[in-house]
C-alpha cells in the first residue's frame, strides 16, 4: 500500500519564510506603505520623480559597482535563468538607476526616487535581512556640491517628518579617484605592517579591500584601525573645496553633522562626499539607518558618458525599528469605520456596505448568516466606531439602528435613506 504523504502539524507548518525573509502583516504592512508615502511627500516636491527598475538585472550591472565589494562578491543572489543569462536579484538600486540612465538617456539633471526590496545573502539578525526594503533618491548629471547638500538634507527632513530624534549625520569625503587609490595603497601598507596583529577576518579583508578593514569592530583590530592614516591627508585641492562647500551648505541649513574620517561605507563606487545616518537606539553593528554619497564614475562604468551622480538610500526595515524604539510613527489603525450587523440573511449588509463604500466610507460586515451575538462580537473585534444593525423589524420599517461601539453614546434609530447623512454627522 502506498504511504500517505506526510501531514504538516499545525504547530510547525511545512513551509515557512526562508532565513532573513519575512512576511509583513497588518498593521505593520500599512505602516510600511505610509512610510513610502511619507518619503515621496518629502522628495517629490523637491523635483524627484519615481523610477521603478526591475528586481532582476544582468549580474554585470552590479559587478560594475566594484568586484571587490562584499555585497557583489559574496552576497549576491546570482543565478543563470532559463535562457542561460547570468542574472542577479538587485542588492541595491543605485546601479539599476544608472543602468536605466544609460539605457534611456533622459535629460539632466535626472532626479529620481525609488522604493522597493533588495536582496543580500547576509547573516540574518535584528535589522539585517536577506530581503530588505529601501527608499532612496539618485540625482544624475550635476557636479554641484549644493546638490550633495540637497540630497543629505532630504534624508534629514524625512527623519524629522517621521518624528525620529536620535539620528546622527556622519560625513566624510573619499576624494577623487587617484586620491582614493593612493589612500587605499597607504592603508594596505599600514595594515600589512601590522601583520599578525590583525584579526584573521581582517587579514582576509585586507587582501580584497583594504578600505573595509576600517569598518572592523573587532577588539583585536581596534589599535591598528585607530592608528591608520586618515583620508583627509590625501585630499587634493578640488576635493577639499567640494567638501568645504558641502559642509558650508549643511551649516547654512542648520543641519548638524559629525565629520567621521573613517567612514568608508560598504560600496566601492563612492568618491568625494559620503555620509551615513546613524540611529541612536540601534545596536552599533546595525545602526546605519541609511547612507549615500557621490558616485561620479558609475554611469561611465556602465557604458554611459561621464556623468556625475549623488544619492542616498534609507533602510525601511531598520528605520522602522528605530521608530519603534523612539515610539514615533506608530502603526496606524487598520479598523474600518462602520460594521454592519444584519440578521435578516445578509442581503441588507451587502447593500449597505456597498453604498457606504461607494460614498468613501470604510465598512465591513460578518458573513455566513451568523447569530446577532456572534455578529456583535465580530463588530467589537473589528475596532469599528459604529455598528449599523438591521433585523427583520428594522427592515420592515425601512430603518436601521446605529450603535456607537467605542466611545459610548446612545443607539439611534435612523431612516434607511438618511443613513449616509447621519453617518456624516457621527464620523469625523
Ligand atoms: P547601503 O549602505 O548598502 O547603501 O544601504 C543603505 C541602507 O539600507 C543601510 O543604511 C541600511 O539601513 C539598509 N540595509 C542595507 N543592507 C541591509 C540589510 N541586509 N537588512 C536591512 N537593511 C539593510 C546603498 O544601498 C546605496 N545604494 C546607497 C546610495 C544611494 N548611495 C548612493 N545612492
Short mmCIF file of C-alpha atoms and ligand atoms in Angstrom, two decimals:
data_model
loop_
_atom_site.label_atom_id
_atom_site.label_comp_id
_atom_site.label_asym_id
_atom_site.label_seq_id
_atom_site.Cartn_x
_atom_site.Cartn_y
_atom_site.Cartn_z
CA UNK A 1 0.00 0.00 0.00
CA UNK A 2 1.30 3.46 -0.89
CA UNK A 3 2.40 5.53 2.07
CA UNK A 4 0.23 8.53 2.89
CA UNK A 5 2.01 11.88 2.29
CA UNK A 6 3.31 13.47 5.48
CA UNK A 7 0.82 15.83 7.07
CA UNK A 8 2.31 19.06 8.41
CA UNK A 9 1.49 19.54 12.07
CA UNK A 10 -0.48 22.65 12.93
CA UNK A 11 2.32 23.92 15.19
CA UNK A 12 5.11 23.74 12.61
CA UNK A 13 3.92 24.39 9.07
CA UNK A 14 5.68 22.56 6.30
CA UNK A 15 6.65 25.83 4.61
CA UNK A 16 7.95 28.95 6.30
CA UNK A 17 9.74 32.03 5.01
CA UNK A 18 13.40 31.37 4.30
CA UNK A 19 16.00 32.80 6.68
CA UNK A 20 16.28 36.55 6.53
CA UNK A 21 12.93 36.94 4.76
CA UNK A 22 9.70 37.98 6.46
CA UNK A 23 6.00 38.36 5.90
CA UNK A 24 4.88 41.82 6.85
CA UNK A 25 1.30 41.72 8.07
CA UNK A 26 -1.12 44.47 9.07
CA UNK A 27 -0.81 46.86 10.80
CA UNK A 28 2.95 46.84 10.06
CA UNK A 29 2.29 46.47 6.35
CA UNK A 30 0.09 49.57 6.46
CA UNK A 31 2.80 51.49 8.27
CA UNK A 32 5.27 50.27 5.68
CA UNK A 33 3.22 51.74 2.85
CA UNK A 34 2.72 55.00 4.73
CA UNK A 35 6.48 55.18 5.20
CA UNK A 36 6.94 55.16 1.45
CA UNK A 37 4.16 57.76 1.08
CA UNK A 38 5.87 59.95 3.66
CA UNK A 39 9.15 59.65 1.76
CA UNK A 40 7.52 60.58 -1.55
CA UNK A 41 5.89 63.59 0.06
CA UNK A 42 9.34 64.85 1.07
CA UNK A 43 11.20 64.15 -2.18
CA UNK A 44 8.60 64.76 -4.89
CA UNK A 45 8.17 68.45 -4.04
CA UNK A 46 11.95 68.70 -4.50
CA UNK A 47 11.65 67.57 -8.13
CA UNK A 48 12.48 63.87 -7.74
CA UNK A 49 10.37 61.54 -9.88
CA UNK A 50 9.56 57.93 -9.19
CA UNK A 51 11.56 55.31 -11.08
CA UNK A 52 10.73 51.61 -10.82
CA UNK A 53 13.61 49.45 -12.03
CA UNK A 54 13.19 45.66 -12.23
CA UNK A 55 14.22 43.49 -9.30
CA UNK A 56 16.39 41.39 -11.58
CA UNK A 57 19.22 42.64 -13.78
CA UNK A 58 22.17 41.27 -15.70
CA UNK A 59 24.65 40.37 -13.00
CA UNK A 60 27.16 42.54 -14.85
CA UNK A 61 25.24 45.69 -13.84
CA UNK A 62 26.09 45.06 -10.21
CA UNK A 63 29.59 43.80 -10.91
CA UNK A 64 30.40 47.25 -12.28
CA UNK A 65 29.86 48.57 -8.75
CA UNK A 66 33.21 47.01 -7.97
CA UNK A 67 34.21 43.37 -7.99
CA UNK A 68 35.74 43.64 -4.54
CA UNK A 69 32.55 44.95 -2.93
CA UNK A 70 31.32 42.31 -0.46
CA UNK A 71 27.73 42.95 -1.50
CA UNK A 72 28.68 41.97 -5.05
CA UNK A 73 31.36 39.33 -4.49
CA UNK A 74 29.88 37.46 -1.54
CA UNK A 75 26.22 38.34 -1.03
CA UNK A 76 24.51 38.41 -4.40
CA UNK A 77 21.58 36.18 -5.29
CA UNK A 78 23.05 35.34 -8.66
CA UNK A 79 21.92 32.57 -10.98
CA UNK A 80 21.56 31.52 -14.59
CA UNK A 81 17.99 31.96 -15.85
CA UNK A 82 16.21 29.54 -18.17
CA UNK A 83 17.53 31.46 -21.16
CA UNK A 84 21.10 30.96 -19.98
CA UNK A 85 21.53 34.60 -18.84
CA UNK A 86 23.70 35.44 -15.88
CA UNK A 87 21.29 37.46 -13.73
CA UNK A 88 21.07 38.69 -10.15
CA UNK A 89 18.42 39.99 -7.77
CA UNK A 90 19.41 43.57 -7.11
CA UNK A 91 21.43 44.10 -3.92
CA UNK A 92 20.67 47.85 -4.13
CA UNK A 93 19.21 50.26 -6.66
CA UNK A 94 21.84 52.87 -7.47
CA UNK A 95 23.43 50.68 -10.14
CA UNK A 96 19.99 49.91 -11.62
CA UNK A 97 19.14 53.62 -11.81
CA UNK A 98 22.48 54.32 -13.53
CA UNK A 99 21.84 51.45 -15.96
CA UNK A 100 18.40 52.94 -16.68
CA UNK A 101 20.03 56.33 -17.28
CA UNK A 102 22.39 54.85 -19.85
CA UNK A 103 19.54 52.95 -21.48
CA UNK A 104 17.05 55.85 -21.71
CA UNK A 105 19.34 58.89 -21.78
CA UNK A 106 16.92 61.27 -20.01
CA UNK A 107 17.82 64.96 -19.87
CA UNK A 108 19.93 66.01 -16.94
CA UNK A 109 19.71 66.73 -14.13
CA UNK A 110 17.82 63.48 -13.78
CA UNK A 111 16.37 63.44 -10.29
CA UNK A 112 14.70 60.17 -9.33
CA UNK A 113 13.36 58.44 -6.25
CA UNK A 114 12.56 54.80 -5.67
CA UNK A 115 11.22 52.34 -3.13
CA UNK A 116 11.41 48.60 -3.07
CA UNK A 117 13.09 45.40 -1.97
CA UNK A 118 16.75 44.43 -2.34
CA UNK A 119 18.46 41.13 -1.72
CA UNK A 120 21.74 40.36 0.01
CA UNK A 121 22.79 36.97 1.29
CA UNK A 122 23.84 38.22 4.71
CA UNK A 123 23.77 36.64 8.14
CA UNK A 124 20.26 37.48 9.34
CA UNK A 125 19.78 39.27 12.67
CA UNK A 126 17.68 42.11 14.06
CA UNK A 127 17.88 44.91 11.50
CA UNK A 128 19.73 42.78 8.94
CA UNK A 129 17.72 40.72 6.50
CA UNK A 130 18.25 38.97 3.19
CA UNK A 131 15.32 40.76 1.67
CA UNK A 132 15.05 44.32 2.90
CA UNK A 133 13.46 47.47 1.59
CA UNK A 134 14.96 50.82 0.81
CA UNK A 135 13.68 54.20 -0.22
CA UNK A 136 16.17 56.40 -1.98
CA UNK A 137 16.96 59.22 -4.36
CA UNK A 138 19.54 59.49 -7.13
CA UNK A 139 20.45 62.71 -8.95
CA UNK A 140 22.49 62.35 -12.11
CA UNK A 141 24.32 64.88 -14.24
CA UNK A 142 25.28 67.58 -11.74
CA UNK A 143 28.61 68.12 -10.03
CA UNK A 144 27.48 70.95 -7.76
CA UNK A 145 28.23 70.31 -4.05
CA UNK A 146 24.93 72.03 -3.26
CA UNK A 147 23.20 69.02 -4.82
CA UNK A 148 25.02 66.82 -2.28
CA UNK A 149 23.63 69.13 0.38
CA UNK A 150 20.11 68.87 -1.07
CA UNK A 151 20.25 65.07 -1.01
CA UNK A 152 21.59 64.91 2.54
CA UNK A 153 19.02 67.47 3.67
CA UNK A 154 16.14 65.49 2.14
CA UNK A 155 17.16 62.45 4.19
CA UNK A 156 17.39 64.61 7.28
CA UNK A 157 13.98 66.23 6.66
CA UNK A 158 12.46 62.80 6.18
CA UNK A 159 13.72 61.58 9.56
CA UNK A 160 12.27 64.76 11.07
CA UNK A 161 8.96 64.08 9.32
CA UNK A 162 8.88 60.61 10.91
CA UNK A 163 9.48 62.19 14.29
CA UNK A 164 12.86 60.49 14.84
CA UNK A 165 15.16 62.49 17.09
CA UNK A 166 18.09 60.21 17.75
CA UNK A 167 19.78 60.37 14.36
CA UNK A 168 23.38 61.47 13.82
CA UNK A 169 24.62 62.52 10.42
CA UNK A 170 28.15 61.26 9.76
CA UNK A 171 30.07 62.89 6.94
CA UNK A 172 33.30 62.22 5.10
CA UNK A 173 34.99 62.77 1.76
CA UNK A 174 36.68 59.94 -0.09
CA UNK A 175 38.42 62.30 -2.52
CA UNK A 176 39.00 61.96 -6.24
CA UNK A 177 39.72 58.52 -7.75
CA UNK A 178 43.52 58.96 -7.68
CA UNK A 179 43.46 60.30 -4.12
CA UNK A 180 41.30 57.43 -3.02
CA UNK A 181 43.64 54.99 -4.80
CA UNK A 182 46.70 56.46 -3.06
CA UNK A 183 44.89 56.24 0.25
CA UNK A 184 44.00 52.59 -0.35
CA UNK A 185 47.70 51.89 -1.05
CA UNK A 186 48.71 53.64 2.16
CA UNK A 187 46.13 51.67 4.13
CA UNK A 188 47.34 48.46 2.57
CA UNK A 189 50.91 49.24 3.63
CA UNK A 190 49.79 50.22 7.13
CA UNK A 191 47.71 47.10 7.79
CA UNK A 192 50.26 44.81 6.13
CA UNK A 193 52.88 46.13 8.56
CA UNK A 194 50.56 45.22 11.48
CA UNK A 195 50.56 41.65 10.10
CA UNK A 196 49.51 39.04 12.65
CA UNK A 197 48.31 41.77 14.98
CA UNK A 198 45.19 41.97 12.81
CA UNK A 199 42.32 39.51 13.22
CA UNK A 200 42.19 36.68 10.74
CA UNK A 201 38.98 38.10 9.20
CA UNK A 202 40.59 41.50 8.67
CA UNK A 203 43.66 39.93 7.09
CA UNK A 204 41.35 38.25 4.59
CA UNK A 205 39.54 41.57 4.01
CA UNK A 206 42.88 43.35 3.56
CA UNK A 207 43.76 41.17 0.59
CA UNK A 208 40.45 42.06 -1.06
CA UNK A 209 39.69 45.56 0.03
CA UNK A 210 41.90 47.50 2.49
CA UNK A 211 39.24 50.21 2.99
CA UNK A 212 36.84 47.73 4.54
CA UNK A 213 39.33 46.87 7.29
CA UNK A 214 38.48 50.31 8.72
CA UNK A 215 34.94 49.02 9.35
CA UNK A 216 36.18 46.24 11.63
CA UNK A 217 34.56 46.37 15.06
CA UNK A 218 36.71 43.51 16.40
CA UNK A 219 38.65 44.49 19.55
CA UNK A 220 41.82 42.88 18.17
CA UNK A 221 41.80 45.36 15.26
CA UNK A 222 40.96 48.47 17.27
CA UNK A 223 44.53 49.74 17.75
CA UNK A 224 45.53 49.23 14.11
CA UNK A 225 42.36 50.92 12.90
CA UNK A 226 42.88 53.85 15.26
CA UNK A 227 46.46 54.29 14.02
CA UNK A 228 45.57 54.03 10.33
CA UNK A 229 46.27 57.02 8.08
CA UNK A 230 43.36 59.39 7.53
CA UNK A 231 41.82 60.08 4.19
CA UNK A 232 41.79 63.81 4.82
CA UNK A 233 45.60 63.78 4.47
CA UNK A 234 45.24 62.58 0.88
CA UNK A 235 42.64 65.01 -0.42
CA UNK A 236 43.70 67.42 -3.18
CA UNK A 237 42.51 70.99 -3.66
CA UNK A 238 39.36 70.17 -5.66
CA UNK A 239 38.03 67.51 -3.32
CA UNK A 240 38.85 69.69 -0.32
CA UNK A 241 36.94 72.59 -1.85
CA UNK A 242 33.96 70.38 -2.73
CA UNK A 243 33.87 69.01 0.80
CA UNK A 244 34.09 72.50 2.31
CA UNK A 245 31.15 73.62 0.14
CA UNK A 246 29.08 70.64 1.33
CA UNK A 247 29.81 71.45 4.97
CA UNK A 248 29.06 75.10 4.39
CA UNK A 249 25.68 74.22 2.82
CA UNK A 250 24.76 71.97 5.73
CA UNK A 251 25.74 74.72 8.16
CA UNK A 252 23.55 77.17 6.25
CA UNK A 253 20.60 74.80 6.68
CA UNK A 254 21.48 74.25 10.38
CA UNK A 255 21.78 70.50 9.82
CA UNK A 256 24.15 69.11 12.44
CA UNK A 257 26.77 66.57 11.36
CA UNK A 258 29.90 64.89 12.62
CA UNK A 259 32.96 64.52 10.42
CA UNK A 260 33.86 60.84 10.53
CA UNK A 261 37.25 60.43 8.84
CA UNK A 262 36.95 56.64 8.85
CA UNK A 263 33.53 56.47 7.23
CA UNK A 264 34.19 54.49 4.04
CA UNK A 265 30.82 52.74 3.54
CA UNK A 266 30.33 49.25 2.16
CA UNK A 267 30.06 50.01 -1.54
CA UNK A 268 33.09 50.82 -3.65
CA UNK A 269 31.69 53.31 -6.12
CA UNK A 270 31.88 56.29 -3.79
CA UNK A 271 34.08 59.30 -4.44
CA UNK A 272 34.18 62.63 -2.63
CA UNK A 273 31.12 63.10 -0.39
CA UNK A 274 29.97 60.09 1.63
CA UNK A 275 27.55 60.13 4.52
CA UNK A 276 25.56 57.92 6.81
CA UNK A 277 22.66 58.47 9.20
CA UNK A 278 23.30 56.56 12.42
CA UNK A 279 20.33 55.66 14.62
CA UNK A 280 20.95 56.27 18.31
CA UNK A 281 18.81 53.42 19.62
CA UNK A 282 20.08 50.56 17.46
CA UNK A 283 22.85 48.09 18.06
CA UNK A 284 26.10 49.60 16.76
CA UNK A 285 26.65 46.84 14.18
CA UNK A 286 23.29 47.64 12.55
CA UNK A 287 22.82 51.29 13.38
CA UNK A 288 23.06 52.73 9.87
CA UNK A 289 19.55 53.89 9.02
CA UNK A 290 20.76 54.92 5.61
CA UNK A 291 23.57 56.50 3.71
CA UNK A 292 24.86 57.59 0.38
CA UNK A 293 27.29 59.80 -1.42
CA UNK A 294 28.78 60.66 -4.79
CA UNK A 295 29.50 58.03 -7.40
CA UNK A 296 30.71 60.11 -10.32
CA UNK A 297 32.25 57.17 -12.22
CA UNK A 298 29.41 54.67 -12.08
CA UNK A 299 27.43 55.76 -15.17
CA UNK A 300 30.63 55.62 -17.20
CA UNK A 301 31.46 52.19 -15.81
CA UNK A 302 28.07 51.07 -17.12
CA UNK A 303 28.85 52.29 -20.61
CA UNK A 304 27.40 55.81 -20.43
CA UNK A 305 29.01 59.22 -20.87
CA UNK A 306 30.97 60.69 -17.94
CA UNK A 307 28.11 61.70 -15.63
CA UNK A 308 28.35 62.76 -12.02
CA UNK A 309 25.86 61.26 -9.58
CA UNK A 310 24.85 61.59 -5.96
CA UNK A 311 22.19 59.82 -3.95
CA UNK A 312 21.08 58.17 -0.79
CA UNK A 313 19.17 55.09 0.31
CA UNK A 314 17.43 54.59 3.63
CA UNK A 315 16.69 51.16 5.06
CA UNK A 316 12.94 50.94 5.62
CA UNK A 317 13.07 47.97 7.99
CA UNK A 318 15.82 49.44 10.12
CA UNK A 319 14.34 52.93 10.22
CA UNK A 320 11.04 51.44 11.37
CA UNK A 321 12.89 49.61 14.16
CA UNK A 322 14.32 52.96 15.22
CA UNK A 323 10.78 54.40 15.11
CA UNK A 324 9.61 51.56 17.40
CA UNK A 325 12.45 52.31 19.81
CA UNK A 326 11.58 56.01 19.90
CA UNK A 327 7.81 55.41 19.96
CA UNK A 328 7.20 57.52 16.84
CA UNK A 329 5.49 56.84 13.51
CA UNK A 330 3.46 54.15 15.24
CA UNK A 331 1.44 51.61 13.24
CA UNK A 332 -1.82 53.22 12.14
CA UNK A 333 -5.22 51.81 12.93
CA UNK A 334 -6.48 49.48 10.24
CA UNK A 335 -10.05 49.40 11.63
CA UNK A 336 -12.99 50.23 9.40
CA UNK A 337 -15.39 52.99 10.43
CA UNK A 338 -18.61 51.05 10.26
CA UNK A 339 -19.51 47.40 10.86
CA UNK A 340 -22.85 46.25 9.50
CA UNK A 341 -24.76 43.64 11.50
CA UNK A 342 -27.58 42.05 9.54
CA UNK A 343 -29.77 39.31 10.97
CA UNK A 344 -32.12 39.23 8.01
CA UNK A 345 -29.94 36.93 5.94
CA UNK A 346 -27.15 39.16 4.68
CA UNK A 347 -28.63 40.98 1.68
CA UNK A 348 -29.11 44.19 3.70
CA UNK A 349 -25.48 44.12 4.78
CA UNK A 350 -24.45 43.62 1.17
CA UNK A 351 -26.43 46.67 0.04
CA UNK A 352 -25.42 48.92 2.97
CA UNK A 353 -21.68 48.16 2.82
CA UNK A 354 -21.77 48.71 -0.94
CA UNK A 355 -23.47 52.09 -0.51
CA UNK A 356 -21.13 53.21 2.27
CA UNK A 357 -18.00 52.18 0.38
CA UNK A 358 -19.20 53.97 -2.75
CA UNK A 359 -19.61 57.10 -0.61
CA UNK A 360 -15.99 56.81 0.55
CA UNK A 361 -16.72 55.31 3.99
CA UNK A 362 -14.91 52.18 5.14
CA UNK A 363 -17.28 49.41 6.06
CA UNK A 364 -17.16 45.71 6.83
CA UNK A 365 -19.66 43.04 7.83
CA UNK A 366 -19.99 39.46 9.02
CA UNK A 367 -20.76 36.58 6.69
CA UNK A 368 -22.38 33.15 6.85
CA UNK A 369 -25.69 34.22 8.46
CA UNK A 370 -24.20 34.23 11.93
CA UNK A 371 -26.25 34.97 15.07
CA UNK A 372 -26.75 38.52 16.31
CA UNK A 373 -24.43 37.80 19.26
CA UNK A 374 -21.66 36.45 17.02
CA UNK A 375 -22.01 39.40 14.66
CA UNK A 376 -21.86 41.91 17.52
CA UNK A 377 -18.70 40.19 18.77
CA UNK A 378 -17.20 40.50 15.28
CA UNK A 379 -18.22 44.17 15.22
CA UNK A 380 -16.41 44.79 18.53
CA UNK A 381 -13.31 42.93 17.37
CA UNK A 382 -13.21 44.90 14.13
CA UNK A 383 -12.42 48.10 16.02
CA UNK A 384 -15.14 49.96 14.06
CA UNK A 385 -16.54 53.11 15.65
CA UNK A 386 -20.16 52.39 14.77
CA UNK A 387 -22.36 49.37 14.18
CA UNK A 388 -25.25 49.65 11.77
CA UNK A 389 -27.77 47.00 12.79
CA UNK A 390 -30.64 45.63 10.69
CA UNK A 391 -33.07 42.98 11.93
CA UNK A 392 -36.38 41.91 10.44
CA UNK A 393 -38.26 44.66 12.29
CA UNK A 394 -35.93 47.39 11.08
CA UNK A 395 -36.05 46.10 7.56
CA UNK A 396 -39.86 46.05 7.60
CA UNK A 397 -39.92 49.63 8.93
CA UNK A 398 -37.32 50.88 6.45
CA UNK A 399 -34.94 51.75 9.27
CA UNK A 400 -31.58 50.78 10.76
CA UNK A 401 -30.07 51.13 14.23
CA UNK A 402 -26.79 52.98 14.63
CA UNK A 403 -24.88 51.99 17.75
CA UNK A 404 -21.60 53.58 18.93
CA UNK A 405 -19.09 50.83 19.70
CA UNK A 406 -16.15 52.54 21.25
CA UNK A 407 -16.81 55.84 22.92
CA UNK A 408 -20.23 55.30 24.47
CA UNK A 409 -23.33 57.22 23.46
CA UNK A 410 -26.87 56.18 22.66
CA UNK A 411 -28.13 53.94 19.94
CA UNK A 412 -30.24 55.84 17.43
CA UNK A 413 -32.92 54.78 15.00
CA UNK A 414 -32.29 56.11 11.52
CA UNK A 415 -34.48 56.05 8.43
CA UNK A 416 -32.70 53.99 5.85
CA UNK A 417 -32.50 56.84 3.24
CA UNK A 418 -30.92 59.13 5.87
CA UNK A 419 -28.16 56.70 6.85
CA UNK A 420 -25.34 58.37 4.93
CA UNK A 421 -26.14 61.86 6.19
CA UNK A 422 -26.44 60.60 9.75
CA UNK A 423 -23.07 58.89 9.48
CA UNK A 424 -21.51 62.10 8.15
CA UNK A 425 -22.57 63.75 11.40
CA UNK A 426 -21.35 60.92 13.62
CA UNK A 427 -17.99 60.17 11.98
CA UNK A 428 -15.21 62.74 11.70
P1 LIG B 1 23.85 50.78 1.78
O1 LIG B 1 24.60 51.47 2.87
O2 LIG B 1 24.36 49.46 1.35
O3 LIG B 1 23.79 51.79 0.59
O4 LIG B 1 22.35 50.60 2.21
C1 LIG B 1 21.57 51.69 2.66
C2 LIG B 1 20.74 51.28 3.86
O5 LIG B 1 19.98 50.11 3.56
C3 LIG B 1 21.56 50.87 5.08
O6 LIG B 1 21.98 52.00 5.80
C4 LIG B 1 20.55 50.04 5.85
O7 LIG B 1 19.65 50.87 6.57
C5 LIG B 1 19.78 49.36 4.75
N1 LIG B 1 20.30 47.99 4.59
C6 LIG B 1 21.39 47.58 3.89
N2 LIG B 1 21.54 46.24 3.98
C7 LIG B 1 20.52 45.80 4.76
C8 LIG B 1 20.09 44.51 5.25
N3 LIG B 1 20.74 43.40 4.91
N4 LIG B 1 19.00 44.45 6.04
C9 LIG B 1 18.31 45.56 6.38
N5 LIG B 1 18.65 46.78 5.95
C10 LIG B 1 19.73 46.91 5.16
C11 LIG B 1 23.20 51.53 -0.61
O8 LIG B 1 22.50 50.60 -0.83
C12 LIG B 1 23.45 52.61 -1.64
N6 LIG B 1 22.74 52.22 -2.86
C13 LIG B 1 23.01 53.96 -1.14
C14 LIG B 1 23.22 55.03 -2.17
C15 LIG B 1 22.28 55.55 -2.97
N7 LIG B 1 24.36 55.60 -2.45
C16 LIG B 1 24.18 56.48 -3.43
N8 LIG B 1 22.92 56.44 -3.76
#
